[in-house]
Structures are given as C-alpha cells and as structure tokens.
Amino acid sequence: MNRRYIIFISILAAFAGTLISLVTAFCLSWSSAIGEERKRLTVFAGQATVRADLTLNAARKVLQNAGQFTAPPCSEQHIQEMRLAVINSKNVEEMGYFDAGLLKCTSWGVTTARVAQVASDFTMADGIQVTLRMQPVVTMGKRMTALHLGSYNVLIDPARFADIVLEPEMTLAVMTADGRVFGTQHDPDLAMNRSLLHVPPGPDGGPLSVVVRGVDLHAVLTEPHARVLERVAQQQWLLMPFGASAALLLIGIVIWLARRRLSLLGELGVAVDRRGFSVHYQPLLNMRSGVCVGAEALVRWCRADGSMVRPDLFIPLAERNGLIQAITDQVMHTVIHDFKEHFKAEPDLHIAINICAQDIKTGRFLNVLEQALRDAGVAARHLWLEMTERGLIDTDAARITIARARAAGHAVAIDDFGTGYSSLSCLQDLPLDALKIDKSFISSSGLDLLNSSVTPHIVAMAKTLQLKIVAEGIETREQADYLQALGVEFGQGWLYGKAMPFAEFMVFYQSRKAGGPG
Ligand code: C2E
Ligand code: MG
Ligand code: MG
C-alpha cells in the first residue's frame, strides 16, 4: 500500500466516519423525539379512555338502578326518583321513562307532547341501545348521546366522553372499536381516526397519532407534525454534540491509524501480523577445509512495495516496541520448515538463529522452539543460538536461559564479540559454546595496528576457554589467511557468500559440504 493510497483511504474513512456519526446522531434525535412525543400523547389518550369509560359506566349504572324504582310510573315520586338519579350522576343530563315506545315523563316532569322513542344507532354487548347525536325533544337543547335500557333512557352531553384538558394543537376522538364516535375535542379528522383504529400509525410525514384502547371506548389522539419537528430540534441540541464528539473521535482515530500505518513502526506491526518476513542464510565455513558447515539465519523484511528493509534498521525498532519476539518465532518456524528434511540427511548441518535480549532474559523462545522441533522431528543440535553481549548484561537470567538451551541440545554463541564492554566477564561467567568475533575487528585485520593487536587476544582467550571461534565479516582472502594463521576455525563473510534465499543456499551447501558435492 503506498502513501497516497493510505492518505486517500484515510480521508475517505474520516469523511465517512463524520457523516455516519452525524447521520446517526440525527436519526437518534429523530427517533428519540418521536418516542418521547408518542409517550406524552399516550398519557393524554390514556386519560381520555379512563374518562370515557367512567362516563359510560356512570350512565349504565343509572339505567341499571332504574329497575329498582318503586313509585308508580310518572308519579310525582317517580319523577323525583329520576331527578335524584340525574343529580347524583355527574354525567347524565336527563332521564326519561318510556311506555309502549312513547316518552311518558322525564326527570323534568310529565311529558305532554307525543314523543316516540327514536331508533337506536347500535346496541352494546350488555343490551344498552345507543343513539348518537340525538336531539332532545323536551329541552330542544344541544344534541345528546342517548342510552336506552328497558323503559328508561339517559341523555349524556357527548363532550363528557372526551372531557380532558388537551393542548391546543391536539385532537381527540373517543370511539367504539367499529368507529362510532362518542365524543371529540378540537375537531379531529374522523375518517383518518377511524382508519387508525385498524391500521397502526406509520412513520410517514403525517400527524403523529396514538390509539389507546379502553374497555368499551377507545381514544385516538393526534398532533400536527410541526410539533414533532420542534421536539426533534430540541433533541438535536442534546444529541448533536455527541454526534460531533463521536465524529471528532473517529477523525482522531483515523489520523492516528493513518500515521501509524504511514510510520515505519506501524508498517512493521502490520508485517508482523501478516508474517511479512523471509529468512536468508549466510554460509558458515570451516576455513581450513572450505567446507560449509551451516549458516546464519538472517531475517529480511520484504515491504509491500517490494523493497527490502535491512535488519539493522528494523530489529532495534522491533526490540523497543515488543515486536521482536513475534519475529524470532517466525524466523525459528521458517528455519525449521526450510531445513526439516535436510537436517535428517545432514547430521552435522546447523543453522544459527539470532536471539534478542528480551528472550534471553526470559527464555520464552525456548518453549516455542522445543515445540516446533518436536512437531518437526528435528534434533536441537541443528539449531545454534546467537546472543549478543547486549543481551547478556543480565548475567544471572542469561545463565539460566543458556543452561536451559544447552540442556535441550543447542549450541550457544556469543555474537558481535568485542563490541560491548562486558565481554570478558561474559565469557568467564557464562557456559558458552562459541564466540563470534565482530566484523569491525575483522575488516581491519592485518591492516590496522590497533585492531590487529586485539584480535589475537580474543582468539587466545577463546581458545583458553575452549570455545569454538567464528570470524564474521570476512571480505578478503588476506583477512581469511590472517585469521586462519591465528587459529580461527570458522569463517563467515562475503568472501564466501552473502546471505541468500534458502534454495540458493542449498545449492551452495551441496557444492561445499563435507565429502564434496552430494
Ligand atoms: P549479525 O548477527 O552480526 O549478522 C551479521 C551481519 O553482518 C548480517 O547483516 C550480515 O549480512 C552482515 N555481513 C555478513 N558478512 C559480511 C561482510 O563480509 N561484510 C559486511 N559489511 N557485512 C557482512 P544483516 O543481515 O544486515 O543483519 C544485521 C544484524 O541484524 C545481525 O547482525 C543481527 O544482529 C540482526 N539480525 C538479523 N536477523 C535477525 C533475527 O532474525 N533476529 C534478531 N534478533 N536479530 C537479527
Ligand atoms: Mg548474528
Ligand atoms: Mg554478528
């Protein structure tokens, strides 16, 4: 992935993130506003159904109690009984007594005119006949709702069925399940309200409505859309800051990720996750015989653009950022995978793996290595471990790890010897097998007086401690001759071969192995 592509993707992600956050905040404020408003309307509609059912039940009770009147019909006492029933009921305006379909007397008194019982609009489940919008003949007042049971009827002001305090822009209709209207407030659209009884209100741009069902009567309450929009605006003030914060956070995360991805460290992390490393092998030779006895495994990071990053650039970075262990594991697995079969055929072939300071301290890598060797059926002696002086500073911990490694069957070499100040104490305190003289001493061997005088001492010391000696960084025949004369047994360097891919190394090895090409 190149820089431009990463920057392009990051800008796109930041833009999309911002858009998503703001749209989410808007949608949330919208649904939250509608939810809040619907709750509020439901409270009003609930009150309305309670009020309507109370009114209906009170009228029903008056009618049912009329059966217990004892006085002769339309006598002074009977009229008094009806009047008392009307007075005691808050909702009933008037009560009438019928005989043979004619109104004989009401709670006002005896009827002199001939008034026939009007046809009812419908009959309720308990037998009460209902006439909506009936014109009272006696008072000739406003239209009433008449309920008729047996010989009696009661008249109720329809306003009583919808008698709650509403906000000015709300409308209310109190209806039966089949849409017969008992009472209204604020002139509702009855056709729409009837359909709402059967089809639940949808989320379209029309008025917001709720239906609350009571025992006999149901309330349909609506409110204009403008009111909902006001509430949405209120909610947005509350939620938009969250949306804006989320957008800022997302932009921050995108910038952070992009910077990480653009930085070498970020790329290295991705390479570790994707196992983007390969291992090259630099031959190790017996200098006297010229026989290749093994190699050092040197990790190579192949970046997505095809370029190779040198280990001296990324290994220190990986060490500082806790990525080195994963790299070591990948190198160990690659080496075992590459050489598994060859190790079985070549009992003396060994590959040296570089171990980082953290791993030397904890010995963690040994468990991974042991498991991998066991799985592949490879003997531990095929893998040498190289540890630099820097990694051996904590001598006590290093001693334990080295002892464990040797007990498992590995040979352990001190790498880049001579570059650290603790070299001598390291050599005496630690149970090592081999010493690799750093290439800075070799490059000037035989030429530079000061360094030349150091190299023989290192060699002498290693011999005293019975360590195998490897000289690294041998580039010229002169250097090789000089080191050989000093008694250095093994050599590694461009004179013999650079670090190369596995297949190439195997060709090299076959041509230089003990006993000639095999
Ligand atoms: P090192 O372990 O001392 O590896 C030897 C380095 O010297 C290698 O460099 C090798 O290519 C280079 N070299 C070999 N012969 C010559 C020569 O004749 N002349 C010159 N000028 N250089 C020569 P490379 O591969 O760049 O590795 C550098 C360092 O990175 C290694 O030093 C080692 O400390 C570290 N490294 C490499 N692979 C790994 C790994 O898998 N794990 C860890 N922890 N460190 C690694
Ligand atoms: Mg090394
Ligand atoms: Mg070295």
PDB file of C-alpha atoms in Angstrom, residues 169-378:
ATOM      1  CA  GLU A 169     -52.910  21.618  18.678  1.00  0.00           C
ATOM      2  CA  MET A 170     -54.015  18.117  19.765  1.00  0.00           C
ATOM      3  CA  THR A 171     -57.224  16.488  18.513  1.00  0.00           C
ATOM      4  CA  LEU A 172     -59.123  13.691  20.238  1.00  0.00           C
ATOM      5  CA  ALA A 173     -61.812  11.251  19.150  1.00  0.00           C
ATOM      6  CA  VAL A 174     -63.424   8.745  21.505  1.00  0.00           C
ATOM      7  CA  MET A 175     -64.884   5.848  19.529  1.00  0.00           C
ATOM      8  CA  THR A 176     -66.091   2.304  19.698  1.00  0.00           C
ATOM      9  CA  ALA A 177     -63.957  -0.412  18.100  1.00  0.00           C
ATOM     10  CA  ASP A 178     -66.017  -0.125  14.894  1.00  0.00           C
ATOM     11  CA  GLY A 179     -65.537   3.632  14.699  1.00  0.00           C
ATOM     12  CA  ARG A 180     -68.757   5.045  16.206  1.00  0.00           C
ATOM     13  CA  VAL A 181     -67.876   8.404  17.682  1.00  0.00           C
ATOM     14  CA  PHE A 182     -68.904   9.120  21.279  1.00  0.00           C
ATOM     15  CA  GLY A 183     -67.036  12.346  21.784  1.00  0.00           C
ATOM     16  CA  THR A 184     -64.432  14.605  20.219  1.00  0.00           C
ATOM     17  CA  GLN A 185     -62.254  17.564  21.016  1.00  0.00           C
ATOM     18  CA  HIS A 186     -60.686  20.104  18.636  1.00  0.00           C
ATOM     19  CA  ASP A 187     -62.429  18.812  15.527  1.00  0.00           C
ATOM     20  CA  PRO A 188     -60.438  15.670  14.584  1.00  0.00           C
ATOM     21  CA  ASP A 189     -60.338  14.166  11.086  1.00  0.00           C
ATOM     22  CA  LEU A 190     -62.763  11.333  11.827  1.00  0.00           C
ATOM     23  CA  ALA A 191     -62.143   9.312   8.662  1.00  0.00           C
ATOM     24  CA  MET A 192     -58.424   9.218   9.406  1.00  0.00           C
ATOM     25  CA  ASN A 193     -59.020   8.438  13.079  1.00  0.00           C
ATOM     26  CA  ARG A 194     -61.305   5.537  12.155  1.00  0.00           C
ATOM     27  CA  SER A 195     -58.622   4.044   9.914  1.00  0.00           C
ATOM     28  CA  LEU A 196     -56.058   4.459  12.704  1.00  0.00           C
ATOM     29  CA  LEU A 197     -58.161   2.117  14.830  1.00  0.00           C
ATOM     30  CA  HIS A 198     -57.386  -0.684  12.377  1.00  0.00           C
ATOM     31  CA  VAL A 199     -54.010   0.256  10.922  1.00  0.00           C
ATOM     32  CA  PRO A 200     -51.288   1.352  13.358  1.00  0.00           C
ATOM     33  CA  PRO A 201     -49.908   4.825  12.636  1.00  0.00           C
ATOM     34  CA  GLY A 202     -46.905   4.680  10.260  1.00  0.00           C
ATOM     35  CA  PRO A 203     -43.730   6.766  10.352  1.00  0.00           C
ATOM     36  CA  ASP A 204     -44.784   8.987   7.433  1.00  0.00           C
ATOM     37  CA  GLY A 205     -44.753  12.746   7.481  1.00  0.00           C
ATOM     38  CA  GLY A 206     -48.430  12.993   8.599  1.00  0.00           C
ATOM     39  CA  PRO A 207     -49.614  13.918  12.071  1.00  0.00           C
ATOM     40  CA  LEU A 208     -48.267  11.912  14.960  1.00  0.00           C
ATOM     41  CA  SER A 209     -51.035   9.772  16.446  1.00  0.00           C
ATOM     42  CA  VAL A 210     -51.609   7.236  19.194  1.00  0.00           C
ATOM     43  CA  VAL A 211     -54.506   4.888  19.914  1.00  0.00           C
ATOM     44  CA  VAL A 212     -55.243   3.803  23.484  1.00  0.00           C
ATOM     45  CA  ARG A 213     -57.904   1.148  23.913  1.00  0.00           C
ATOM     46  CA  GLY A 214     -60.273   1.198  26.916  1.00  0.00           C
ATOM     47  CA  VAL A 215     -62.970  -1.297  27.935  1.00  0.00           C
ATOM     48  CA  ASP A 216     -65.799  -0.124  25.651  1.00  0.00           C
ATOM     49  CA  LEU A 217     -64.355   3.038  24.187  1.00  0.00           C
ATOM     50  CA  HIS A 218     -61.005   3.866  22.580  1.00  0.00           C
ATOM     51  CA  ALA A 219     -59.187   7.178  22.291  1.00  0.00           C
ATOM     52  CA  VAL A 220     -57.399   8.339  19.135  1.00  0.00           C
ATOM     53  CA  LEU A 221     -55.159  11.323  19.764  1.00  0.00           C
ATOM     54  CA  THR A 222     -53.255  13.191  17.072  1.00  0.00           C
ATOM     55  CA  GLU A 223     -50.835  16.059  16.955  1.00  0.00           C
ATOM     56  CA  PRO A 224     -49.532  18.002  13.926  1.00  0.00           C
ATOM     57  CA  HIS A 225     -46.124  17.099  12.530  1.00  0.00           C
ATOM     58  CA  ALA A 226     -44.793  20.585  13.212  1.00  0.00           C
ATOM     59  CA  ARG A 227     -44.908  19.884  16.933  1.00  0.00           C
ATOM     60  CA  VAL A 228     -42.806  16.746  16.425  1.00  0.00           C
ATOM     61  CA  LEU A 229     -40.255  18.755  14.442  1.00  0.00           C
ATOM     62  CA  GLU A 230     -39.974  21.210  17.318  1.00  0.00           C
ATOM     63  CA  ARG A 231     -39.164  18.348  19.635  1.00  0.00           C
ATOM     64  CA  VAL A 232     -36.666  16.886  17.158  1.00  0.00           C
ATOM     65  CA  ALA A 233     -34.926  20.251  17.139  1.00  0.00           C
ATOM     66  CA  GLN A 234     -34.797  20.169  20.946  1.00  0.00           C
ATOM     67  CA  GLN A 235     -33.391  16.640  20.941  1.00  0.00           C
ATOM     68  CA  GLN A 236     -30.845  17.597  18.339  1.00  0.00           C
ATOM     69  CA  TRP A 237     -29.433  20.235  20.615  1.00  0.00           C
ATOM     70  CA  LEU A 238     -28.921  17.457  23.117  1.00  0.00           C
ATOM     71  CA  LEU A 239     -27.626  14.751  20.773  1.00  0.00           C
ATOM     72  CA  MET A 240     -25.731  16.650  18.099  1.00  0.00           C
ATOM     73  CA  PRO A 241     -22.823  17.479  20.455  1.00  0.00           C
ATOM     74  CA  PHE A 242     -22.457  13.713  20.992  1.00  0.00           C
ATOM     75  CA  GLY A 243     -22.523  13.181  17.242  1.00  0.00           C
ATOM     76  CA  ALA A 244     -19.940  15.910  16.742  1.00  0.00           C
ATOM     77  CA  SER A 245     -17.750  14.440  19.522  1.00  0.00           C
ATOM     78  CA  ALA A 246     -18.049  10.964  18.009  1.00  0.00           C
ATOM     79  CA  ALA A 247     -17.108  12.413  14.613  1.00  0.00           C
ATOM     80  CA  LEU A 248     -14.079  14.172  16.119  1.00  0.00           C
ATOM     81  CA  LEU A 249     -13.094  10.978  17.922  1.00  0.00           C
ATOM     82  CA  LEU A 250     -13.389   8.996  14.694  1.00  0.00           C
ATOM     83  CA  ILE A 251     -11.337  11.549  12.788  1.00  0.00           C
ATOM     84  CA  GLY A 252      -8.744  11.360  15.583  1.00  0.00           C
ATOM     85  CA  ILE A 253      -8.656   7.565  15.371  1.00  0.00           C
ATOM     86  CA  VAL A 254      -8.348   7.662  11.584  1.00  0.00           C
ATOM     87  CA  ILE A 255      -5.478  10.172  11.781  1.00  0.00           C
ATOM     88  CA  TRP A 256      -3.799   8.056  14.443  1.00  0.00           C
ATOM     89  CA  LEU A 257      -4.216   4.870  12.410  1.00  0.00           C
ATOM     90  CA  ALA A 258      -3.013   6.582   9.250  1.00  0.00           C
ATOM     91  CA  ARG A 259       0.053   7.977  10.984  1.00  0.00           C
ATOM     92  CA  ARG A 260       0.732   4.585  12.470  1.00  0.00           C
ATOM     93  CA  ARG A 261       0.291   2.936   9.112  1.00  0.00           C
ATOM     94  CA  LEU A 262       2.491   5.553   7.492  1.00  0.00           C
ATOM     95  CA  SER A 263       5.199   5.217  10.079  1.00  0.00           C
ATOM     96  CA  LEU A 264       7.815   2.507   9.869  1.00  0.00           C
ATOM     97  CA  LEU A 265       6.693   1.131  13.202  1.00  0.00           C
ATOM     98  CA  GLY A 266       3.094   0.871  12.031  1.00  0.00           C
ATOM     99  CA  GLU A 267       4.173  -0.900   8.890  1.00  0.00           C
ATOM    100  CA  LEU A 268       6.372  -3.224  10.917  1.00  0.00           C
ATOM    101  CA  GLY A 269       3.431  -4.104  13.162  1.00  0.00           C
ATOM    102  CA  VAL A 270       1.366  -4.951  10.090  1.00  0.00           C
ATOM    103  CA  ALA A 271       4.264  -7.025   8.695  1.00  0.00           C
ATOM    104  CA  VAL A 272       4.436  -8.981  11.966  1.00  0.00           C
ATOM    105  CA  ASP A 273       0.701  -9.652  11.808  1.00  0.00           C
ATOM    106  CA  ARG A 274       0.900 -10.735   8.189  1.00  0.00           C
ATOM    107  CA  ARG A 275       4.114 -12.697   8.602  1.00  0.00           C
ATOM    108  CA  GLY A 276       5.766 -10.477   6.035  1.00  0.00           C
ATOM    109  CA  PHE A 277       9.318 -11.665   6.668  1.00  0.00           C
ATOM    110  CA  SER A 278      11.613 -14.046   4.894  1.00  0.00           C
ATOM    111  CA  VAL A 279      14.831 -15.606   6.070  1.00  0.00           C
ATOM    112  CA  HIS A 280      18.118 -15.560   4.179  1.00  0.00           C
ATOM    113  CA  TYR A 281      21.049 -17.767   5.004  1.00  0.00           C
ATOM    114  CA  GLN A 282      24.683 -16.700   5.108  1.00  0.00           C
ATOM    115  CA  PRO A 283      27.060 -19.651   4.813  1.00  0.00           C
ATOM    116  CA  LEU A 284      29.430 -20.565   7.653  1.00  0.00           C
ATOM    117  CA  LEU A 285      32.566 -22.364   6.556  1.00  0.00           C
ATOM    118  CA  ASN A 286      35.385 -24.332   8.050  1.00  0.00           C
ATOM    119  CA  MET A 287      38.164 -22.034   6.921  1.00  0.00           C
ATOM    120  CA  ARG A 288      40.837 -24.680   6.591  1.00  0.00           C
ATOM    121  CA  SER A 289      38.828 -27.224   4.593  1.00  0.00           C
ATOM    122  CA  GLY A 290      36.476 -24.759   2.881  1.00  0.00           C
ATOM    123  CA  VAL A 291      33.575 -26.996   3.847  1.00  0.00           C
ATOM    124  CA  CYS A 292      30.222 -25.321   4.538  1.00  0.00           C
ATOM    125  CA  VAL A 293      29.084 -26.460   7.975  1.00  0.00           C
ATOM    126  CA  GLY A 294      25.962 -24.379   8.252  1.00  0.00           C
ATOM    127  CA  ALA A 295      24.598 -20.881   8.037  1.00  0.00           C
ATOM    128  CA  GLU A 296      23.314 -17.940   9.995  1.00  0.00           C
ATOM    129  CA  ALA A 297      19.618 -17.215   9.565  1.00  0.00           C
ATOM    130  CA  LEU A 298      19.177 -13.504   8.856  1.00  0.00           C
ATOM    131  CA  VAL A 299      15.700 -12.080   8.719  1.00  0.00           C
ATOM    132  CA  ARG A 300      14.594  -9.910   5.813  1.00  0.00           C
ATOM    133  CA  TRP A 301      11.563  -7.677   5.770  1.00  0.00           C
ATOM    134  CA  CYS A 302      10.019  -7.507   2.318  1.00  0.00           C
ATOM    135  CA  ARG A 303       7.762  -4.460   2.221  1.00  0.00           C
ATOM    136  CA  ALA A 304       4.569  -4.340   0.213  1.00  0.00           C
ATOM    137  CA  ASP A 305       6.235  -2.147  -2.421  1.00  0.00           C
ATOM    138  CA  GLY A 306       8.831  -4.871  -2.981  1.00  0.00           C
ATOM    139  CA  SER A 307      11.695  -3.121  -1.188  1.00  0.00           C
ATOM    140  CA  MET A 308      13.782  -4.935   1.444  1.00  0.00           C
ATOM    141  CA  VAL A 309      14.464  -3.338   4.795  1.00  0.00           C
ATOM    142  CA  ARG A 310      17.807  -4.122   6.430  1.00  0.00           C
ATOM    143  CA  PRO A 311      17.534  -5.787   9.830  1.00  0.00           C
ATOM    144  CA  ASP A 312      19.804  -3.211  11.499  1.00  0.00           C
ATOM    145  CA  LEU A 313      17.019  -0.710  10.717  1.00  0.00           C
ATOM    146  CA  PHE A 314      14.011  -2.610  11.960  1.00  0.00           C
ATOM    147  CA  ILE A 315      15.359  -5.054  14.565  1.00  0.00           C
ATOM    148  CA  PRO A 316      16.143  -2.273  17.100  1.00  0.00           C
ATOM    149  CA  LEU A 317      12.687  -0.777  16.403  1.00  0.00           C
ATOM    150  CA  ALA A 318      11.056  -4.175  16.920  1.00  0.00           C
ATOM    151  CA  GLU A 319      13.039  -4.654  20.132  1.00  0.00           C
ATOM    152  CA  ARG A 320      11.910  -1.301  21.513  1.00  0.00           C
ATOM    153  CA  ASN A 321       8.267  -1.975  20.702  1.00  0.00           C
ATOM    154  CA  GLY A 322       7.758  -5.552  21.790  1.00  0.00           C
ATOM    155  CA  LEU A 323       7.545  -6.934  18.236  1.00  0.00           C
ATOM    156  CA  ILE A 324      10.832  -8.804  18.225  1.00  0.00           C
ATOM    157  CA  GLN A 325       9.538 -11.943  19.919  1.00  0.00           C
ATOM    158  CA  ALA A 326       6.981 -12.497  17.174  1.00  0.00           C
ATOM    159  CA  ILE A 327       9.721 -12.009  14.579  1.00  0.00           C
ATOM    160  CA  THR A 328      12.001 -14.505  16.363  1.00  0.00           C
ATOM    161  CA  ASP A 329       9.165 -17.030  16.381  1.00  0.00           C
ATOM    162  CA  GLN A 330       8.613 -16.554  12.660  1.00  0.00           C
ATOM    163  CA  VAL A 331      12.332 -16.970  11.958  1.00  0.00           C
ATOM    164  CA  MET A 332      12.520 -20.163  14.068  1.00  0.00           C
ATOM    165  CA  HIS A 333       9.499 -21.652  12.333  1.00  0.00           C
ATOM    166  CA  THR A 334      10.800 -20.713   8.885  1.00  0.00           C
ATOM    167  CA  VAL A 335      14.216 -22.246   9.546  1.00  0.00           C
ATOM    168  CA  ILE A 336      12.702 -25.482  10.804  1.00  0.00           C
ATOM    169  CA  HIS A 337      10.276 -25.579   7.909  1.00  0.00           C
ATOM    170  CA  ASP A 338      13.052 -24.927   5.350  1.00  0.00           C
ATOM    171  CA  PHE A 339      15.588 -27.417   6.722  1.00  0.00           C
ATOM    172  CA  LYS A 340      13.354 -30.100   8.268  1.00  0.00           C
ATOM    173  CA  GLU A 341      14.183 -32.753   5.679  1.00  0.00           C
ATOM    174  CA  HIS A 342      17.798 -31.689   5.145  1.00  0.00           C
ATOM    175  CA  PHE A 343      18.615 -31.892   8.855  1.00  0.00           C
ATOM    176  CA  LYS A 344      17.639 -35.554   8.773  1.00  0.00           C
ATOM    177  CA  ALA A 345      20.003 -36.215   5.886  1.00  0.00           C
ATOM    178  CA  GLU A 346      22.847 -33.958   7.122  1.00  0.00           C
ATOM    179  CA  PRO A 347      23.609 -34.774  10.783  1.00  0.00           C
ATOM    180  CA  ASP A 348      26.275 -32.029  11.112  1.00  0.00           C
ATOM    181  CA  LEU A 349      24.426 -29.187   9.395  1.00  0.00           C
ATOM    182  CA  HIS A 350      23.475 -26.375  11.748  1.00  0.00           C
ATOM    183  CA  ILE A 351      21.700 -23.045  11.381  1.00  0.00           C
ATOM    184  CA  ALA A 352      22.343 -20.192  13.802  1.00  0.00           C
ATOM    185  CA  ILE A 353      19.402 -18.080  14.917  1.00  0.00           C
ATOM    186  CA  ASN A 354      19.791 -14.624  16.488  1.00  0.00           C
ATOM    187  CA  ILE A 355      18.052 -14.289  19.843  1.00  0.00           C
ATOM    188  CA  CYS A 356      17.046 -10.875  21.195  1.00  0.00           C
ATOM    189  CA  ALA A 357      17.820  -9.520  24.668  1.00  0.00           C
ATOM    190  CA  GLN A 358      14.259  -9.845  25.987  1.00  0.00           C
ATOM    191  CA  ASP A 359      14.103 -13.501  25.029  1.00  0.00           C
ATOM    192  CA  ILE A 360      17.484 -14.209  26.572  1.00  0.00           C
ATOM    193  CA  LYS A 361      16.236 -12.700  29.798  1.00  0.00           C
ATOM    194  CA  THR A 362      13.051 -14.765  29.968  1.00  0.00           C
ATOM    195  CA  GLY A 363      13.922 -17.877  27.980  1.00  0.00           C
ATOM    196  CA  ARG A 364      10.431 -17.673  26.445  1.00  0.00           C
ATOM    197  CA  PHE A 365      11.597 -18.609  22.944  1.00  0.00           C
ATOM    198  CA  LEU A 366      12.873 -21.990  24.169  1.00  0.00           C
ATOM    199  CA  ASN A 367       9.359 -23.290  24.726  1.00  0.00           C
ATOM    200  CA  VAL A 368       8.326 -22.225  21.228  1.00  0.00           C
ATOM    201  CA  LEU A 369      11.476 -23.706  19.749  1.00  0.00           C
ATOM    202  CA  GLU A 370      11.175 -27.005  21.610  1.00  0.00           C
ATOM    203  CA  GLN A 371       7.584 -27.407  20.495  1.00  0.00           C
ATOM    204  CA  ALA A 372       8.429 -26.596  16.863  1.00  0.00           C
ATOM    205  CA  LEU A 373      11.377 -29.019  16.876  1.00  0.00           C
ATOM    206  CA  ARG A 374       9.269 -31.747  18.435  1.00  0.00           C
ATOM    207  CA  ASP A 375       6.497 -31.227  15.858  1.00  0.00           C
ATOM    208  CA  ALA A 376       9.002 -31.434  13.005  1.00  0.00           C
ATOM    209  CA  GLY A 377      11.016 -34.283  14.498  1.00  0.00           C
ATOM    210  CA  VAL A 378      14.248 -32.266  14.297  1.00  0.00           C
TER     211      VAL A 378
END
